[in-house]
PDB file of C-alpha atoms in Angstrom:
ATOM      1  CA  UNK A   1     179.163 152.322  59.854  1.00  0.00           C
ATOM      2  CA  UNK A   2     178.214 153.327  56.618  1.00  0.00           C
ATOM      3  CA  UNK A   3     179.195 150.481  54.972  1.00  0.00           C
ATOM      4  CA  UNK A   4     176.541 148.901  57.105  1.00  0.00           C
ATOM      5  CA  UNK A   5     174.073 151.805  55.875  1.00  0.00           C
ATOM      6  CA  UNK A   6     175.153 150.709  52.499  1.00  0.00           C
ATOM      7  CA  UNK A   7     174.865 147.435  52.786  1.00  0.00           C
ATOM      8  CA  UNK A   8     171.349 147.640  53.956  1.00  0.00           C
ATOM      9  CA  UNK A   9     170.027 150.320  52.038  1.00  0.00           C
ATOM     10  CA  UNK A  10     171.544 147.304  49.158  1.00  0.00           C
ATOM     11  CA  UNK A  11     169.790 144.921  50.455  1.00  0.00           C
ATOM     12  CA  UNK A  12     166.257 146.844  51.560  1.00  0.00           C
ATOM     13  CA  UNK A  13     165.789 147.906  47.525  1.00  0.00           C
ATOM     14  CA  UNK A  14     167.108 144.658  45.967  1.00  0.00           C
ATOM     15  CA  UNK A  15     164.664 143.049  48.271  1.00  0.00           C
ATOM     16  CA  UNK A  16     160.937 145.211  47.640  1.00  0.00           C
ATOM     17  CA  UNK A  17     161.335 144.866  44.013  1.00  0.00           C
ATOM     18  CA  UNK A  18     160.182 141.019  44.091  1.00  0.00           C
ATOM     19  CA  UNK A  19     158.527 142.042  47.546  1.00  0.00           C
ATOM     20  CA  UNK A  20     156.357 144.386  45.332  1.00  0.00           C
ATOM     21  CA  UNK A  21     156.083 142.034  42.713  1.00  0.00           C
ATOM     22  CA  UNK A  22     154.707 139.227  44.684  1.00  0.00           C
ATOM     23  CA  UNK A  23     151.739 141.458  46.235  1.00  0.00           C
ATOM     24  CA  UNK A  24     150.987 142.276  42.741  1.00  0.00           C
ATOM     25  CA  UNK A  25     150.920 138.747  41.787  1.00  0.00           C
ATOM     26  CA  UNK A  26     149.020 138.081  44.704  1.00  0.00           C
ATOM     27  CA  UNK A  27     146.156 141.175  44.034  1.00  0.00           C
ATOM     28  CA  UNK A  28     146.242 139.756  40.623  1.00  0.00           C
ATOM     29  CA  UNK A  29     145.160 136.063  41.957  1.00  0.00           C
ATOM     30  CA  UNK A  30     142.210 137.825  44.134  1.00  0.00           C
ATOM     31  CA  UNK A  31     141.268 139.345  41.015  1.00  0.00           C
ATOM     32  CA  UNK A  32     141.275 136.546  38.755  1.00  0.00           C
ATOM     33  CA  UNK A  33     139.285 134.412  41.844  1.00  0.00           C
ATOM     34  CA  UNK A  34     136.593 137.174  42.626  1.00  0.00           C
ATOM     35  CA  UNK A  35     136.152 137.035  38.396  1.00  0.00           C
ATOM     36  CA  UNK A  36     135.670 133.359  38.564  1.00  0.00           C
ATOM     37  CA  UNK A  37     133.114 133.401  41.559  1.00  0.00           C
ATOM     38  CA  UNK A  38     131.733 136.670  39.538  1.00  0.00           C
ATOM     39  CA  UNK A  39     130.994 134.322  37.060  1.00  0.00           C
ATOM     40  CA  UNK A  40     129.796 131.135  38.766  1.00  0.00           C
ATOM     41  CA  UNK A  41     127.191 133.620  39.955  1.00  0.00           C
ATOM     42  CA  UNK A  42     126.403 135.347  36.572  1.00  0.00           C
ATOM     43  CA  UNK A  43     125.489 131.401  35.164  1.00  0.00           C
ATOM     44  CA  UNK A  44     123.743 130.388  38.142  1.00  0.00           C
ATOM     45  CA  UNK A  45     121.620 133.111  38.329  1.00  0.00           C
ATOM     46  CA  UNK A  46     121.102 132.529  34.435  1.00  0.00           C
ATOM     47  CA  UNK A  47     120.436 129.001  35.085  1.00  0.00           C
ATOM     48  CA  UNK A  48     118.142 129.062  38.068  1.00  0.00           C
ATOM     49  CA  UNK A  49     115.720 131.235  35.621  1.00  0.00           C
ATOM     50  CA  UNK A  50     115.432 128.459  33.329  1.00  0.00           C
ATOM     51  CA  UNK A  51     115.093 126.013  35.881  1.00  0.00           C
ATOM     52  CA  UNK A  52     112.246 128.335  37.789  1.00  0.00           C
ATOM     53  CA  UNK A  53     110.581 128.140  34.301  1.00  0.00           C
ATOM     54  CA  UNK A  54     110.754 124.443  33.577  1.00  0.00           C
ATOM     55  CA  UNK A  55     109.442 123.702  37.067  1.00  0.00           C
ATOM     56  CA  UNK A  56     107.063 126.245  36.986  1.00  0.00           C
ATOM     57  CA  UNK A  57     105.853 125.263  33.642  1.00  0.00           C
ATOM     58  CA  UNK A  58     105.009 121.047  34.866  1.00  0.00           C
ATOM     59  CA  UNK A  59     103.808 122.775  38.257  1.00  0.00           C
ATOM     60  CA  UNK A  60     101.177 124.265  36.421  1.00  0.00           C
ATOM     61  CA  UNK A  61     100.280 121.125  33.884  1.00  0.00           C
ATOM     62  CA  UNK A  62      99.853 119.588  37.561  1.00  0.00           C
ATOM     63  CA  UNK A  63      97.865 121.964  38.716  1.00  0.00           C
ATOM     64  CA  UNK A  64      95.257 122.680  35.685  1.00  0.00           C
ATOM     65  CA  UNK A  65      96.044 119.076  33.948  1.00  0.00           C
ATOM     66  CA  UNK A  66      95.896 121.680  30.983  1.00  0.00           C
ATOM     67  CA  UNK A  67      98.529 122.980  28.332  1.00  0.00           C
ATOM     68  CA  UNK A  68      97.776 126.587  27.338  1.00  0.00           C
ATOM     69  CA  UNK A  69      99.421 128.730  24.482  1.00  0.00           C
ATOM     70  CA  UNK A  70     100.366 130.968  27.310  1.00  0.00           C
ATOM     71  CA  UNK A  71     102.314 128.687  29.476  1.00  0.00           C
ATOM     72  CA  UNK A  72     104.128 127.175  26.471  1.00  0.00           C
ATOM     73  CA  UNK A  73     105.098 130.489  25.151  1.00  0.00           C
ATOM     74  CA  UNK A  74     106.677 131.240  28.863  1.00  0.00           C
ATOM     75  CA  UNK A  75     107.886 127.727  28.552  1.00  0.00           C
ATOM     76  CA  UNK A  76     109.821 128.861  25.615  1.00  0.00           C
ATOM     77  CA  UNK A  77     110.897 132.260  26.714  1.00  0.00           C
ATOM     78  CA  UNK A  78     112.364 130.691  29.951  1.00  0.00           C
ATOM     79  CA  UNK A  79     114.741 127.829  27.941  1.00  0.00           C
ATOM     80  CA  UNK A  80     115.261 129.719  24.760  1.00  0.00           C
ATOM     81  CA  UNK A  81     118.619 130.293  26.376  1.00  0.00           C
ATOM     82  CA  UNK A  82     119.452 126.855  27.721  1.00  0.00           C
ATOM     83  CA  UNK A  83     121.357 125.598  25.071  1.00  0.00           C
ATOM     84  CA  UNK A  84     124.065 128.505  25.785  1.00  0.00           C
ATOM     85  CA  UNK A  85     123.602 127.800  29.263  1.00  0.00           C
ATOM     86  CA  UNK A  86     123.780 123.877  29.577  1.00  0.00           C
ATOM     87  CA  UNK A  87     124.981 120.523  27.817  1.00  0.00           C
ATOM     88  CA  UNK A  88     123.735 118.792  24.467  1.00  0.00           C
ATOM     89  CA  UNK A  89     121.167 116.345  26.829  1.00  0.00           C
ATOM     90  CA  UNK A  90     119.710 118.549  29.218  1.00  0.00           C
ATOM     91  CA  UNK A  91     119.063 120.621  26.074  1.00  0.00           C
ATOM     92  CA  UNK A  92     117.585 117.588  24.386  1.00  0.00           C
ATOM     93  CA  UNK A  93     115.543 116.924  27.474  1.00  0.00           C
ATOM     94  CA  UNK A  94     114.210 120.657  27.872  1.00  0.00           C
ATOM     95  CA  UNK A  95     112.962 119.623  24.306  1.00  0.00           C
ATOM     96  CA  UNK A  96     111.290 116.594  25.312  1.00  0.00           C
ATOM     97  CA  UNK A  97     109.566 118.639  27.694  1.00  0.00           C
ATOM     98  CA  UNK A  98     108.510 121.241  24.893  1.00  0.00           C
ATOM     99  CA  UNK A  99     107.240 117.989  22.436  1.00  0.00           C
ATOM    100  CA  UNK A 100     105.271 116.475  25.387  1.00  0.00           C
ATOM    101  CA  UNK A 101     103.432 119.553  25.469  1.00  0.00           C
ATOM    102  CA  UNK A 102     103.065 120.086  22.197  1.00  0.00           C
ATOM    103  CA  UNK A 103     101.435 116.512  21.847  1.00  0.00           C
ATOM    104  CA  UNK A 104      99.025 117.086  24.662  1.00  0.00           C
ATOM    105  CA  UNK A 105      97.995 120.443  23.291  1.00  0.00           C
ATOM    106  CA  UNK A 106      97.602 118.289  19.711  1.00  0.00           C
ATOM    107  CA  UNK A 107      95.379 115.679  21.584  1.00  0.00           C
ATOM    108  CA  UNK A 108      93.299 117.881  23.323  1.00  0.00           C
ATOM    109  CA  UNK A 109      92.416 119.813  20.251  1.00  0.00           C
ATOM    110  CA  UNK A 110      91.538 116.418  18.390  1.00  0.00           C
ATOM    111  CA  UNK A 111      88.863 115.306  21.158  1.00  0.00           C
ATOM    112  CA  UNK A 112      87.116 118.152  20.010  1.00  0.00           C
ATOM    113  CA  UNK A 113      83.954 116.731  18.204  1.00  0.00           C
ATOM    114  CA  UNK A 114      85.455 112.910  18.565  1.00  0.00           C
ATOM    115  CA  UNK A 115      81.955 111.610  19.972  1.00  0.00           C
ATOM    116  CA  UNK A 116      82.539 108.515  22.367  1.00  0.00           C
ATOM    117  CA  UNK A 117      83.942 105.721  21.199  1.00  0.00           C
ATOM    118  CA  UNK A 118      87.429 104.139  20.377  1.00  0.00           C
ATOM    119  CA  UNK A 119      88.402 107.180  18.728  1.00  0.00           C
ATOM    120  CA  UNK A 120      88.176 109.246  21.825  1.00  0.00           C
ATOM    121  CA  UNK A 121      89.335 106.528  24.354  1.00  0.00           C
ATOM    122  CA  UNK A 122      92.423 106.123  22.270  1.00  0.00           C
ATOM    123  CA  UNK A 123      93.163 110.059  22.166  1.00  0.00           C
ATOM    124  CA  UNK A 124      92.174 110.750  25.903  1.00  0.00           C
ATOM    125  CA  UNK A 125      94.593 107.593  26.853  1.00  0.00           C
ATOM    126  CA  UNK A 126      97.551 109.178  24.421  1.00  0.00           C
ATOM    127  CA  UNK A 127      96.879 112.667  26.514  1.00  0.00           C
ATOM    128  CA  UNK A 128      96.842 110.750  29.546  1.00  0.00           C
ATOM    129  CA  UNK A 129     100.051 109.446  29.110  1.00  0.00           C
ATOM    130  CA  UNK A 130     101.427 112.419  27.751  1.00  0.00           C
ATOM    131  CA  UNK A 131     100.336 114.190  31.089  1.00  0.00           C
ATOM    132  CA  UNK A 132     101.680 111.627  33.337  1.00  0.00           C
ATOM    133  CA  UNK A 133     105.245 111.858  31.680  1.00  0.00           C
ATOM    134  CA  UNK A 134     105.157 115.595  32.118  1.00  0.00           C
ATOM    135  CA  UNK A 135     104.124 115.789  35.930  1.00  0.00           C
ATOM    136  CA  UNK A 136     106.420 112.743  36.327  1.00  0.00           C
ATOM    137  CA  UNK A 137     109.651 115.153  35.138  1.00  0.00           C
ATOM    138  CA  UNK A 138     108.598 116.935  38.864  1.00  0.00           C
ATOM    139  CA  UNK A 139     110.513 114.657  40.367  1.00  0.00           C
ATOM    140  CA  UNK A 140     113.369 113.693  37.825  1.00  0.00           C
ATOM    141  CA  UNK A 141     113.977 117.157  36.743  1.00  0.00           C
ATOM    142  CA  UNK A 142     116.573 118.290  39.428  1.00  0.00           C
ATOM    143  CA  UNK A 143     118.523 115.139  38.153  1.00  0.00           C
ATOM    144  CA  UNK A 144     119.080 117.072  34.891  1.00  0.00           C
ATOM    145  CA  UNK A 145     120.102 120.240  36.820  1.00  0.00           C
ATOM    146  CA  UNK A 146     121.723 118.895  39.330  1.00  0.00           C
ATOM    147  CA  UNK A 147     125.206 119.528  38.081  1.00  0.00           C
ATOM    148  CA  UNK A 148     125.015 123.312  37.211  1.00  0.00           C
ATOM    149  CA  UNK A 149     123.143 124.444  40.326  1.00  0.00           C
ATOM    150  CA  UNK A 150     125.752 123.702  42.578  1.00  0.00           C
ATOM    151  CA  UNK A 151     128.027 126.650  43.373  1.00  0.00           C
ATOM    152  CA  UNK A 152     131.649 125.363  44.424  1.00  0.00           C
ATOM    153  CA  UNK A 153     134.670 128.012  45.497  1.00  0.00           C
TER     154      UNK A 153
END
């Protein structure tokens, strides 16, 4: 009988070594996951800011049809960060956004004083444009985002 005590008492400790091991590995692995998910939250979060501002931002040109130092500076504020945040071309694009502004600010201050004529007509229809690609991003914008505001476990 105590061979069979033996035996097991063998057996039972040369068995919760690895059984030991493999919970830790396993506590490890819920770890590592709840870091990951930790993370796609962190950068979402991060992401939907600068999103909120770029939609915010064209909401308002919509809105007003105006480009104000104020919006352009919270323009700027909210995708400061986006190059950290996101690839080369939506980057590039959060630019083109910045630029379009910039240029309709630019025309706007050149009417100023431009009595009618083909002067004028020729800066109102360049800040015409220039508004009508900007409200347009409204509805191409999520395109560009698309692929970072999606959470996946």
């Amino acid at each position: 009988m105590s061979c069979i005590v033996s035996w097991i008492e063998t057996f039972s400790s040369a068995l919760l070594v690895p059984l030991i091991a493999c919970i830790a590995a396993l506590i490890a692995y819920w770890q590592w996951k709840t870091a990951q998910n930790k993370l796609k939250l962190d950068l979402f979060d991060k992401r939907l800011a600068v999103y909120e501002g770029v939609t915010s931002f064209i909401a308002h040109v919509f809105q007003t049809g105006k480009v104000t130092d104020d919006e352009v500076r919270a323009y700027m504020q909210a995708t400061r960060n986006a190059k950290w945040l996101f690839s080369e071309e939506v980057a590039s694009y959060l630019n083109s956004i910045y630029e379009k502004a910039i240029d309709i600010q630019a025309y706007r201050a050149q009417l100023e004083g431009v009595p009618v004529g083909d002067r004028r007509t020729e800066l109102v229809n360049k800040e015409s444009s220039a508004k009508k690609w900007l409200v347009a991003q409204f509805s191409v914008v999520d395109e560009h985002f698309r692929n970072y505001m999606e959470i996946n476990h």
